[in-house]
Amino acid sequence: MSSESGAGTRPADLLARRPRRALGWGFFGSELSVLFRRRRTWAMLAALAAIPILIAVAIRVTDGGDGRGPAFLDRITQNGLFVGMTALVVSIPLFLPLTVGVVAGDSIAGEANTGTLRYLLVSPVGRIRLLVVKYAAAAVFCLAATLTVSLAGILIGIALFPVGPVTLLSGDSVSVGDSLVRSLLIAVYVTLGLLGLSAIGLFISTLTDAPVGAMAATVVISIVSQVLGQLSQTEWLHPWLFSYYWLDFADLLRQPIEWSSFGGNALLQLGYVAVFGALAYGRFASKDVLS
């Protein structure tokens, strides 16, 4: 009977099954596999992990220095759990946007540049599905990049400094377990803040077949947003900038937790994802894919 069922399978049936597999989770898993098998991806994650290590070693060697520097720096010698938070403060303005810009900017333009884009669309995958999967993979990388900084900071902090109950900005003390949960919430908060930039990078990636240009443009836009956010002359624009909430995760270090910044950050990024996702689809749907 097995031979008869095999012989009775028509080519049309096989073709009908292929789109369902391509449109399922398998395609998303394949995209993640390609992304995280690239040496470039691991090189960027390694560079991000080096940031908290350099901070911790510098503080250890200099016995804390003179107290000047980014937020939470003066607390590291008393509690190593603050290394991850300090590293995030250092990474948010440039290093995290740089890596996110590389991944998001390469999403569509990279496929076009290597000549694989038209084969993806012929599979058939569909343009909407391709955009969604590419963006979802970029979002996963945002989380991986943020967790890399945070976890590397926690581990090096435990190795080089004493660890104990954490004194919050509100003056309350919480256990090590509670502080680790808050560190995870901070990583999620920072990840949310990068989703708008990822959507912008995806849109730019649909405009060109040159991935380097899309990467550079995405990073430049992140820098421009932060510069505008520092100018008093553009204060009316600040709440609309995708970088507006980037450094407001300090509200998660209060007792009780202040969730207003978390909610505002999520709502703002959702707006950017909706707008630039629609622009990306509008451009990509009408694009004549030749490569």
XYZ file of N, CA, C and O in Angstrom, residues 1 8 24 67 70 81 155 185 214 264 277:
44
model
N 0.815 -1.197 0.000
C 0.000 0.000 0.000
C 0.850 1.250 0.000
O 0.489 2.285 -0.533
N 0.798 7.305 -6.168
C -0.378 8.111 -6.430
C -0.193 9.584 -6.132
O -1.125 10.362 -6.312
N 5.479 28.429 6.451
C 5.387 28.095 7.855
C 6.604 28.560 8.638
O 7.415 29.377 8.191
N 34.956 58.290 39.807
C 33.494 58.347 39.882
C 32.828 58.986 38.696
O 31.598 58.976 38.599
N 29.564 57.082 32.825
C 28.141 56.819 32.574
C 27.400 56.437 33.848
O 27.996 56.182 34.894
N 26.657 43.437 39.777
C 25.485 43.343 38.911
C 25.239 44.627 38.130
O 24.501 44.625 37.143
N 28.014 38.359 34.157
C 29.011 37.314 34.404
C 30.367 37.905 34.805
O 30.997 37.444 35.770
N 14.236 42.548 32.396
C 13.245 43.534 31.957
C 13.919 44.702 31.242
O 13.398 45.218 30.251
N 22.562 50.804 2.655
C 21.407 50.690 3.544
C 21.848 50.629 5.004
O 21.226 51.237 5.881
N 5.186 53.709 27.134
C 5.407 54.750 26.135
C 6.401 54.314 25.075
O 6.222 54.591 23.877
N 6.882 49.763 8.256
C 6.515 48.471 7.686
C 5.621 48.648 6.478
O 5.791 47.976 5.457
